[in-house]
Coordinates of C-alpha atoms in Angstrom, one line a residue:
M199 CA -7.0 24.2 28.5
Y200 CA -6.5 24.4 24.7
R201 CA -4.7 26.2 22.0
T202 CA -5.3 26.5 18.2
I203 CA -2.4 26.2 15.9
G204 CA -3.4 26.6 12.3
K205 CA -6.0 23.9 11.7
T206 CA -4.9 21.8 14.6
V207 CA -6.6 22.1 18.3
V208 CA -4.1 21.1 21.0
E209 CA -5.9 20.4 24.3
W210 CA -4.7 19.4 28.0
E211 CA -6.0 19.3 31.7
G212 CA -4.3 22.1 33.6
G213 CA -2.7 19.8 36.2
E214 CA -1.4 17.5 33.5
P215 CA 0.3 19.6 30.8
F216 CA 2.4 16.5 29.5
I217 CA -0.6 14.5 28.5
F218 CA -2.3 16.4 25.7
T219 CA -4.4 15.8 22.5
M220 CA -4.0 17.0 19.1
T221 CA -6.9 17.1 16.5
Q222 CA -7.1 17.9 12.9
E223 CA -9.4 17.7 10.1
V224 CA -8.0 15.3 7.5
G225 CA -9.2 13.6 4.4
A226 CA -10.4 14.3 0.9
R227 CA -12.6 17.4 0.3
D228 CA -15.8 15.5 0.2
R229 CA -14.9 13.2 3.1
R230 CA -13.3 15.3 5.8
V231 CA -13.1 13.6 9.3
S232 CA -11.7 14.7 12.7
K233 CA -8.5 12.9 13.5
T234 CA -7.2 12.9 17.2
I235 CA -3.9 11.6 18.6
T236 CA -3.1 11.5 22.2
I237 CA 0.6 12.1 23.5
D238 CA 1.8 11.3 26.9
F239 CA 5.2 12.4 28.2
T240 CA 4.8 11.7 31.9
E241 CA 7.4 8.8 31.8
L242 CA 9.9 11.0 30.5
K243 CA 10.0 13.1 33.6
K244 CA 12.5 10.4 35.0
G245 CA 15.3 11.8 32.9
F246 CA 14.2 15.2 31.5
T247 CA 13.1 18.3 33.3
E248 CA 9.5 19.6 33.0
E249 CA 11.0 22.6 31.3
F250 CA 12.6 20.4 28.6
L251 CA 9.3 18.6 28.1
C252 CA 7.5 21.9 27.7
H253 CA 9.9 22.8 24.9
L254 CA 9.3 19.4 23.2
K255 CA 5.4 19.9 23.5
E256 CA 6.1 23.4 22.0
H257 CA 8.1 21.9 19.2
L258 CA 5.4 19.5 18.2
M259 CA 2.8 22.2 18.4
E260 CA 4.7 24.2 15.9
R261 CA 5.0 21.5 13.5
C262 CA 1.3 21.7 13.3
N263 CA 1.8 24.4 11.0
R264 CA 3.8 22.5 8.4
V265 CA 2.8 18.9 8.4
K266 CA -0.1 16.6 8.9
L267 CA -1.1 14.7 12.0
A268 CA 0.3 11.6 10.9
S269 CA 3.7 12.9 10.4
I270 CA 3.5 14.6 13.9
R271 CA 2.6 11.2 15.3
T272 CA 5.6 9.5 13.5
E273 CA 8.1 12.3 14.8
Q274 CA 6.7 12.1 18.3
L275 CA 7.0 8.4 18.7
N276 CA 10.7 8.3 17.3
L277 CA 11.6 11.1 19.4
Q278 CA 10.0 9.8 22.6
N279 CA 11.4 6.3 22.0
L280 CA 14.9 7.9 21.6
L281 CA 14.5 10.0 24.8
A282 CA 13.1 6.7 26.7
K283 CA 16.2 4.8 25.6
I284 CA 18.5 7.5 27.0
I285 CA 16.7 7.1 30.5
A286 CA 17.0 3.2 30.2
H287 CA 20.8 3.3 29.5
R288 CA 21.4 6.1 32.2
L289 CA 23.4 8.2 29.9
F290 CA 23.1 11.1 32.2
E291 CA 23.3 11.2 36.0
M292 CA 21.3 14.7 36.1
K293 CA 17.9 15.4 34.4
V294 CA 18.5 16.7 30.9
T295 CA 17.4 20.6 30.6
V296 CA 18.5 21.1 26.9
I297 CA 20.2 19.2 24.0
D298 CA 23.6 20.9 23.8
E299 CA 27.1 19.6 22.5
G300 CA 27.8 17.5 25.6
F301 CA 24.4 15.7 25.1
L302 CA 25.1 15.0 21.4
L303 CA 28.6 13.7 22.4
C304 CA 27.1 11.2 24.7
L305 CA 24.6 10.3 22.2
A306 CA 27.2 9.8 19.6
A307 CA 29.3 7.5 21.8
E308 CA 26.2 5.3 22.4
K309 CA 24.7 5.7 19.0
N310 CA 24.6 1.9 18.3
N311 CA 22.1 1.4 21.1
F312 CA 19.6 3.7 19.1
T313 CA 17.8 3.1 15.6
A314 CA 18.9 5.0 12.5
L315 CA 15.3 6.2 12.2
Q316 CA 15.3 7.8 15.8
L317 CA 18.5 9.6 15.4
K318 CA 17.4 10.7 12.0
Y319 CA 14.2 12.3 13.5
L320 CA 16.2 14.0 16.2
R321 CA 18.5 15.4 13.5
T322 CA 15.4 16.4 11.5
A323 CA 13.7 18.0 14.5
F324 CA 16.8 20.5 14.8
S325 CA 16.8 21.0 11.0
N326 CA 13.1 22.0 10.8
N327 CA 13.3 24.2 14.0
P328 CA 16.9 25.2 15.0
H329 CA 15.8 28.0 17.0
S330 CA 13.5 25.8 19.2
L331 CA 14.3 26.1 23.1
L332 CA 15.0 22.2 22.9
F333 CA 18.4 23.2 21.5
A334 CA 21.5 25.1 22.8
K335 CA 22.6 28.0 20.6
G336 CA 25.5 27.3 18.3
L337 CA 24.7 23.9 17.3
E338 CA 25.1 22.7 13.8
V339 CA 23.3 20.0 11.9
S340 CA 26.5 17.9 11.5
D341 CA 26.8 17.8 15.5
F342 CA 23.8 15.2 15.4
P343 CA 25.0 11.6 15.2
T344 CA 23.7 9.2 12.6
L345 CA 23.8 5.6 11.8
T346 CA 24.5 5.8 7.8
N347 CA 24.5 3.1 5.2
K348 CA 27.8 3.1 3.4
K349 CA 25.9 2.9 0.1
G350 CA 24.2 6.3 1.0
L351 CA 20.3 7.0 1.1
H352 CA 19.8 6.2 -2.5
G353 CA 21.8 2.9 -2.3
Q354 CA 19.7 2.1 1.1
T355 CA 16.5 2.7 -0.7
I356 CA 17.5 0.1 -3.5
D357 CA 18.5 -2.6 -0.8
N358 CA 15.1 -2.0 1.0
I359 CA 13.3 -2.3 -2.5
L360 CA 15.2 -5.6 -3.3
G361 CA 15.0 -7.0 0.3
K362 CA 11.0 -6.9 0.1
A363 CA 10.8 -8.5 -3.3
L364 CA 8.5 -11.6 -3.6
T365 CA 9.7 -15.1 -3.6
R366 CA 10.0 -17.1 -7.1
S367 CA 6.4 -18.6 -6.6
A368 CA 4.7 -16.0 -4.3
A369 CA 2.7 -14.2 -6.9
T370 CA 0.5 -17.1 -8.2
Y371 CA 0.9 -19.2 -5.0
I372 CA -1.0 -16.3 -3.1
L373 CA -3.8 -16.3 -5.3
D374 CA -3.9 -20.0 -5.6
V375 CA -4.4 -20.7 -1.9
C376 CA -6.8 -17.6 -1.6
D377 CA -8.7 -19.3 -4.5
A378 CA -8.8 -22.7 -2.6
A379 CA -9.8 -21.3 0.6
Y380 CA -12.6 -19.3 -1.0
A381 CA -14.0 -22.2 -2.8
D382 CA -13.9 -24.5 0.5
G383 CA -15.7 -21.6 2.4
T384 CA -12.7 -20.8 4.8
M385 CA -12.1 -17.5 3.1
E386 CA -15.2 -15.0 2.8
I387 CA -15.8 -12.7 0.0
G388 CA -14.3 -9.4 1.9
H389 CA -10.8 -11.0 2.1
Y390 CA -10.8 -12.7 -1.3
S391 CA -12.0 -9.6 -3.1
F392 CA -9.4 -7.5 -1.2
V393 CA -6.4 -10.0 -2.3
H394 CA -7.4 -9.4 -6.0
L395 CA -7.8 -5.8 -5.6
A396 CA -4.3 -5.9 -3.8
F397 CA -2.8 -7.3 -6.9
A398 CA -4.4 -5.0 -9.3
V399 CA -4.0 -1.4 -7.9
F400 CA -1.0 -1.3 -5.4
V401 CA -2.1 1.4 -3.1
R402 CA -1.3 1.9 0.4
P403 CA -3.6 0.6 3.6
N404 CA -4.9 4.2 4.2
S405 CA -6.3 4.2 0.8
Y406 CA -8.1 0.9 0.8
R407 CA -9.7 1.6 3.9
Q408 CA -11.4 4.8 2.5
I409 CA -12.9 3.1 -0.5
R410 CA -16.8 3.1 -0.3
V411 CA -19.4 1.1 -2.1
G412 CA -20.3 4.2 -3.9
D413 CA -16.8 4.4 -5.6
L414 CA -17.1 1.3 -7.6
T415 CA -19.0 2.2 -11.0
V416 CA -19.7 0.3 -14.5
T417 CA -20.4 1.9 -17.7
T418 CA -23.1 0.6 -19.9
S419 CA -20.5 -0.9 -22.0
S420 CA -19.4 -3.2 -19.0
Q421 CA -16.2 -1.1 -18.2
Y422 CA -15.5 -0.9 -14.6
F423 CA -13.8 1.8 -12.6
I424 CA -13.0 2.5 -8.9
D425 CA -12.3 5.7 -7.3
I426 CA -9.5 5.5 -4.7
V427 CA -8.4 8.6 -2.4
T428 CA -4.5 8.7 -2.6
S429 CA -2.5 8.6 0.7
K430 CA 0.8 10.5 0.5
T431 CA 2.8 13.0 2.5
G432 CA 2.3 16.5 2.0
E433 CA -1.0 16.6 0.5
E434 CA -3.6 18.5 2.8
Y435 CA -6.6 17.5 0.6
P436 CA -5.9 13.9 -1.0
S437 CA -7.3 13.7 -4.5
K438 CA -9.3 10.8 -5.8
V439 CA -7.6 8.7 -8.5
T440 CA -10.1 6.8 -11.0
F441 CA -8.5 3.2 -11.7
G442 CA -9.8 1.2 -14.7
I443 CA -10.0 -2.4 -13.7
N444 CA -10.8 -5.6 -15.7
E445 CA -14.2 -7.1 -15.9
H446 CA -13.1 -10.1 -13.5
L447 CA -12.2 -7.9 -10.7
G448 CA -15.1 -5.6 -11.2
V449 CA -17.6 -8.5 -11.0
L450 CA -15.8 -9.7 -7.7
L451 CA -15.9 -6.0 -6.1
T452 CA -19.7 -5.8 -7.2
K453 CA -20.3 -9.1 -5.2
Q454 CA -18.3 -7.6 -2.2
R455 CA -20.4 -4.5 -2.4
Q456 CA -23.8 -6.3 -2.3
H457 CA -22.3 -8.5 0.5
V458 CA -21.6 -5.3 2.7
I459 CA -24.9 -3.8 1.9
E460 CA -26.7 -7.1 2.9
N461 CA -24.6 -7.4 6.1
Y462 CA -24.0 -3.7 7.2
G463 CA -26.7 -1.6 5.2
H464 CA -29.0 -1.9 8.2
L465 CA -26.4 0.1 10.4
V466 CA -26.8 3.3 8.3
A467 CA -29.7 5.4 6.9
Q468 CA -30.8 4.5 3.3
K469 CA -29.7 7.7 1.9
D470 CA -26.1 6.9 3.4
I471 CA -25.8 3.3 1.7
K472 CA -23.2 4.7 -1.0
K473 CA -21.1 5.9 2.0
L474 CA -20.6 2.4 3.3
A475 CA -16.8 1.3 3.5
L476 CA -16.4 -1.3 0.8
F477 CA -13.8 -3.2 3.1
P478 CA -15.7 -2.3 6.4
A479 CA -14.6 -2.9 10.1
R480 CA -15.9 -6.6 10.8
R481 CA -16.9 -6.6 14.4
L482 CA -20.2 -5.6 15.4
A483 CA -21.4 -5.1 18.9
K484 CA -23.7 -7.4 20.7
G485 CA -27.1 -7.5 18.9
H486 CA -25.5 -6.5 15.8
L487 CA -27.0 -2.9 15.8
Q488 CA -23.7 -1.1 15.5
W489 CA -20.1 -1.7 15.1
Q490 CA -17.8 -2.2 18.3
S491 CA -15.6 0.7 16.9
E492 CA -17.1 4.2 17.9
Y493 CA -15.0 5.6 14.8
A494 CA -16.7 3.0 12.4
N495 CA -20.1 4.1 13.8
E496 CA -19.5 7.6 12.9
H497 CA -17.9 7.1 9.5
F498 CA -20.0 4.2 7.9
G499 CA -17.9 1.2 8.9
M500 CA -14.5 2.8 8.0
F501 CA -11.3 1.8 9.9
E502 CA -9.6 4.7 11.9
S503 CA -6.3 4.1 10.4
G504 CA -4.3 2.4 7.8
A505 CA -2.7 0.3 10.4
A506 CA -6.2 -0.9 11.7
F507 CA -7.3 -1.8 8.3
G508 CA -4.0 -3.6 7.7
N509 CA -4.7 -5.8 10.8
S510 CA -8.2 -6.7 9.7
Y511 CA -7.3 -7.7 6.1
P512 CA -3.9 -8.2 4.8
T513 CA -2.4 -9.1 8.4
A514 CA -5.4 -11.3 9.2
I515 CA -5.3 -13.1 5.7
K516 CA -1.8 -14.0 6.1
K517 CA -2.2 -15.3 9.7
R518 CA -4.9 -17.5 8.8
H519 CA -3.8 -18.9 5.2
F520 CA 0.1 -18.4 5.2
N521 CA 2.7 -19.8 7.3
G522 CA 5.9 -18.4 5.8
D523 CA 6.9 -14.7 6.4
K524 CA 7.7 -14.3 2.7
F525 CA 4.2 -14.7 1.5
T526 CA 2.7 -11.4 2.4
L527 CA 0.2 -9.0 1.0
G528 CA 2.1 -5.7 2.5
S529 CA 1.6 -2.7 0.4
N530 CA 5.3 -1.8 0.1
V531 CA 6.1 -5.5 -1.2
L532 CA 3.7 -5.0 -4.1
R533 CA 4.3 -1.5 -5.0
H534 CA 8.2 -1.9 -4.9
T535 CA 7.8 -5.1 -7.0
V536 CA 5.5 -3.5 -9.6
G537 CA 7.4 -0.2 -9.4
T538 CA 10.7 -1.9 -10.5
L539 CA 9.2 -4.1 -13.0
L540 CA 7.3 -1.2 -14.7
A541 CA 10.4 0.8 -14.7
Q542 CA 11.6 -2.2 -17.1
T543 CA 8.8 -1.5 -19.6
G544 CA 10.5 2.1 -20.1
A545 CA 8.6 4.0 -17.5
S546 CA 10.3 7.2 -16.3
A547 CA 10.6 8.0 -12.5
K548 CA 8.3 11.0 -13.0
T549 CA 5.8 8.7 -14.8
L550 CA 6.1 6.0 -11.9
Q551 CA 5.5 8.7 -9.4
A552 CA 2.2 9.6 -11.2
V553 CA 1.0 6.0 -11.4
L554 CA 2.0 4.9 -7.8
K555 CA 1.4 8.4 -6.3
H556 CA 4.4 8.8 -4.7
A557 CA 5.0 12.3 -2.9
S558 CA 8.3 12.6 -4.6
D559 CA 10.3 10.7 -7.4
M560 CA 13.1 9.5 -5.0
V561 CA 11.9 5.9 -4.7
C562 CA 10.9 5.9 -8.4
R563 CA 14.2 6.9 -9.3
A564 CA 15.6 3.9 -7.5
Y565 CA 13.2 1.5 -9.4
V566 CA 14.6 3.0 -12.7
D567 CA 18.2 2.4 -11.4
I568 CA 17.4 -1.0 -10.4
A569 CA 16.0 -1.7 -13.9
F570 CA 18.7 0.0 -15.9
N571 CA 21.9 1.0 -14.1
G572 CA 23.8 -2.0 -13.4
L573 CA 21.8 -3.7 -10.9
M574 CA 20.4 -6.4 -13.3
E575 CA 22.2 -9.3 -11.6
D576 CA 20.7 -8.4 -8.2
F577 CA 17.5 -8.1 -10.0
S578 CA 17.6 -11.1 -11.8
E579 CA 18.5 -13.1 -8.6
V580 CA 15.8 -11.6 -6.4
M581 CA 12.8 -10.1 -8.4
R582 CA 12.9 -11.5 -12.0
P583 CA 12.6 -15.1 -11.3
A584 CA 9.4 -14.4 -9.6
F585 CA 7.8 -12.5 -12.2
A586 CA 9.5 -13.9 -15.2
E587 CA 7.5 -17.1 -14.4
H588 CA 4.4 -15.8 -12.9
L589 CA 3.9 -12.4 -14.0
P590 CA 5.8 -12.1 -17.5
A591 CA 3.6 -9.3 -18.8
L592 CA 5.1 -6.7 -16.4
I593 CA 8.5 -7.4 -18.1
N594 CA 7.5 -7.1 -21.9
F595 CA 4.4 -5.8 -23.7
C596 CA 3.4 -5.4 -27.2
S597 CA 0.5 -4.3 -29.0
C598 CA -2.3 -5.8 -31.0
D599 CA -1.1 -3.4 -33.8
D600 CA 2.2 -4.6 -33.8
Q601 CA 3.2 -6.6 -36.9
A602 CA 4.2 -10.1 -35.8
L603 CA 5.0 -13.3 -37.9
P604 CA 2.1 -15.3 -38.4
E605 CA 3.8 -18.4 -36.8
K606 CA 4.6 -16.4 -33.7
Q607 CA 1.1 -14.9 -33.1
I608 CA -0.7 -16.2 -29.9
Q609 CA -4.4 -16.0 -30.9
S610 CA -7.7 -16.6 -28.9
W611 CA -11.0 -17.8 -29.8
N612 CA -13.8 -15.3 -29.1
Q613 CA -17.0 -17.5 -28.3
D614 CA -19.0 -14.3 -28.7
T615 CA -17.7 -12.9 -32.0
R616 CA -16.8 -16.4 -33.2
K617 CA -13.5 -14.9 -34.4
L618 CA -9.8 -15.3 -33.6
E619 CA -8.2 -12.4 -31.7
I620 CA -4.6 -11.7 -31.2
A621 CA -3.5 -12.1 -27.5
G622 CA 0.3 -11.8 -27.8
E623 CA 3.3 -13.1 -29.4
C624 CA 5.6 -16.1 -28.7
G625 CA 9.3 -15.3 -28.0
R626 CA 10.0 -18.5 -29.7
S627 CA 10.2 -19.0 -33.5
I628 CA 7.0 -20.7 -33.5
A629 CA 4.2 -21.0 -31.1
C630 CA 3.4 -24.0 -28.9
A631 CA 0.3 -26.2 -29.7
N632 CA -1.2 -25.6 -26.3
A633 CA -1.3 -22.0 -26.8
P634 CA -3.0 -19.6 -25.5
I635 CA -3.7 -20.8 -22.1
V636 CA -0.4 -22.0 -21.1
C637 CA 1.3 -19.0 -22.6
Y638 CA 0.5 -17.0 -19.4
G639 CA 3.1 -18.9 -17.3
C640 CA 5.6 -18.9 -20.1
V641 CA 8.7 -16.4 -20.0
R642 CA 8.6 -16.3 -23.7
F643 CA 5.0 -15.0 -24.0
I644 CA 4.9 -11.3 -24.8
P645 CA 1.1 -10.4 -24.1
C646 CA -0.6 -7.5 -25.8
W647 CA -1.5 -4.8 -23.5
D648 CA -4.8 -3.9 -25.7
A649 CA -5.9 -7.4 -25.9
D650 CA -9.2 -8.8 -24.4
H651 CA -7.4 -11.5 -22.2
G652 CA -10.8 -12.1 -20.5
I653 CA -11.6 -14.2 -23.3
N654 CA -9.1 -16.8 -22.0
L655 CA -10.2 -16.2 -18.4
R656 CA -13.6 -17.1 -19.1
V657 CA -12.4 -20.3 -21.0
V658 CA -10.4 -21.5 -17.5
E659 CA -13.3 -20.6 -15.4
K660 CA -15.5 -22.6 -17.2
E661 CA -13.0 -25.6 -17.1
I662 CA -12.8 -25.1 -13.4
E663 CA -16.6 -25.1 -13.0
D664 CA -16.8 -28.4 -15.1
M665 CA -14.0 -30.0 -13.4
S666 CA -15.2 -29.3 -9.9
K667 CA -18.3 -31.1 -10.6
R668 CA -16.8 -34.3 -11.2
G669 CA -15.1 -34.6 -8.0
K670 CA -11.9 -35.5 -6.2
P671 CA -10.5 -37.6 -9.1
F672 CA -10.5 -34.3 -10.9
Q673 CA -9.0 -32.2 -8.4
H674 CA -5.7 -32.1 -9.8
M675 CA -7.0 -30.7 -12.9
V676 CA -9.0 -28.0 -10.8
D677 CA -6.0 -27.0 -9.2
R678 CA -4.1 -26.6 -12.6
A679 CA -6.9 -24.5 -14.0
R680 CA -6.9 -22.5 -11.0
S681 CA -3.2 -21.7 -11.4
A682 CA -3.7 -20.9 -15.1
K683 CA -6.8 -18.8 -14.2
N684 CA -4.5 -16.7 -11.7
K685 CA -1.6 -16.2 -13.9
I686 CA -4.1 -15.0 -16.5
I687 CA -5.7 -12.6 -13.9
L688 CA -2.2 -11.1 -13.2
V689 CA -1.4 -10.5 -16.8
M690 CA -4.7 -8.5 -17.1
N691 CA -3.9 -6.4 -13.9
A692 CA -0.6 -5.8 -15.4
A693 CA -2.1 -4.7 -18.7
D694 CA -4.5 -2.2 -16.6
R695 CA -1.5 -0.7 -15.0
Y696 CA 0.4 -0.5 -18.1
R697 CA -2.1 1.5 -19.9
Q698 CA -2.1 3.7 -17.0
V699 CA 1.7 4.2 -17.2
L700 CA 1.1 5.0 -21.1
Q701 CA -1.5 7.6 -20.1
A702 CA 0.6 9.1 -17.4
G703 CA 3.7 9.3 -19.7
V704 CA 1.6 11.1 -22.5
K705 CA 0.4 13.6 -19.7
H706 CA 3.8 14.1 -18.7
E707 CA 4.9 14.7 -22.2
Q708 CA 2.2 17.4 -22.6
A709 CA 2.8 19.0 -19.4
P710 CA 4.4 22.6 -19.8

């Protein structure tokens, strides 16, 4: 049996109405794919009547007209987990037929046994559809119990952001470890290139998984760009965003693209090579003639979900190369950190929303509040030390056109043009003799967002290459140069995003 609700098809067997599937077409307009979820309510029959479960099924089916399948899945899991806990805690002697005032009073008395999210989704289910037969007549939103944070939703959002901040040395440490692992062959190009991309564009796993080899482009002037599909709530047809990336990252991703084509190109037709996932599923079936995942076989190596991608890339990297929980490549950690720090450069909540592709500016307002509204002490304790030392460019920027005193200018020697070029400004009264390389790890360095920091990156890469050839006695110099290299890369990535902030800010000012 089946029903079609809007663009969703719901199917089930006649004898098993509480095991059913929901199927929707999802994705960007030029890469729509079929997405199916399976829902099983049979275990809930222990504490709820079949009539109740039918109404719950109808409620989720009705939601298909309003939200995407991923949102329905999240709502279903939270509601089902809440109902399963009610059964486990034996809140009611009889099977529940409807959610009424007595049900909610018992739930309120035991609310500490449930998560805030589970209670929130029950309350939201009523708000979204108060006339559903799940609920008795006469109920109000205020009747539903909640676990509230004394600081309110906005304060809780700020706490979540601060709680996920990177530690003092995490930024460069992660890149240093990955550099060493890549150099000794224990990390392959796919994981290594993903790490560097993660520190450059700060998108969600569901966006990374949809990048294809054809999304990476380079102009005749060696400018690299990558198209990434946004992944945010409430967008039926996700749009593509073009990110400008620096040459170092562009070359690295080009190597990854070639690696993918060489190792997985035989699995698709020649005309479909550009459709291969840039970060594909990694497990092949016996004989290496297809992927183990049927979804990957049907979608050019793409992972089925952001969670599956996360397990194979950021989570796998963490498990293999890092021991501490704080060394993570979780997208929220990176996005929250860069969002707050970009707010310090003067970006508005609306501008940050445009850059980070948030569905609303709620979280972005928290970034701005952390930066400007009396939370500097917390910010200093948690976030500023990490990036003041390792990513100072996100805290202050200047332009090559700014007038700086000659003794404070940080200049780089361009081997190609045989000229000195401005890289930034020193916050001290006079620049150090070891500038410019050491500047990238100094809190007093104010980089120019429009400078070519690749000049100094190439100098350090040449030093790493030379010292590596000299053997173990020079390993400490190699490690020091790698650390310097990663600090330069982080500044280059920061400059890329800062340019994006400026462009987004201009667009918001010009918008009617």
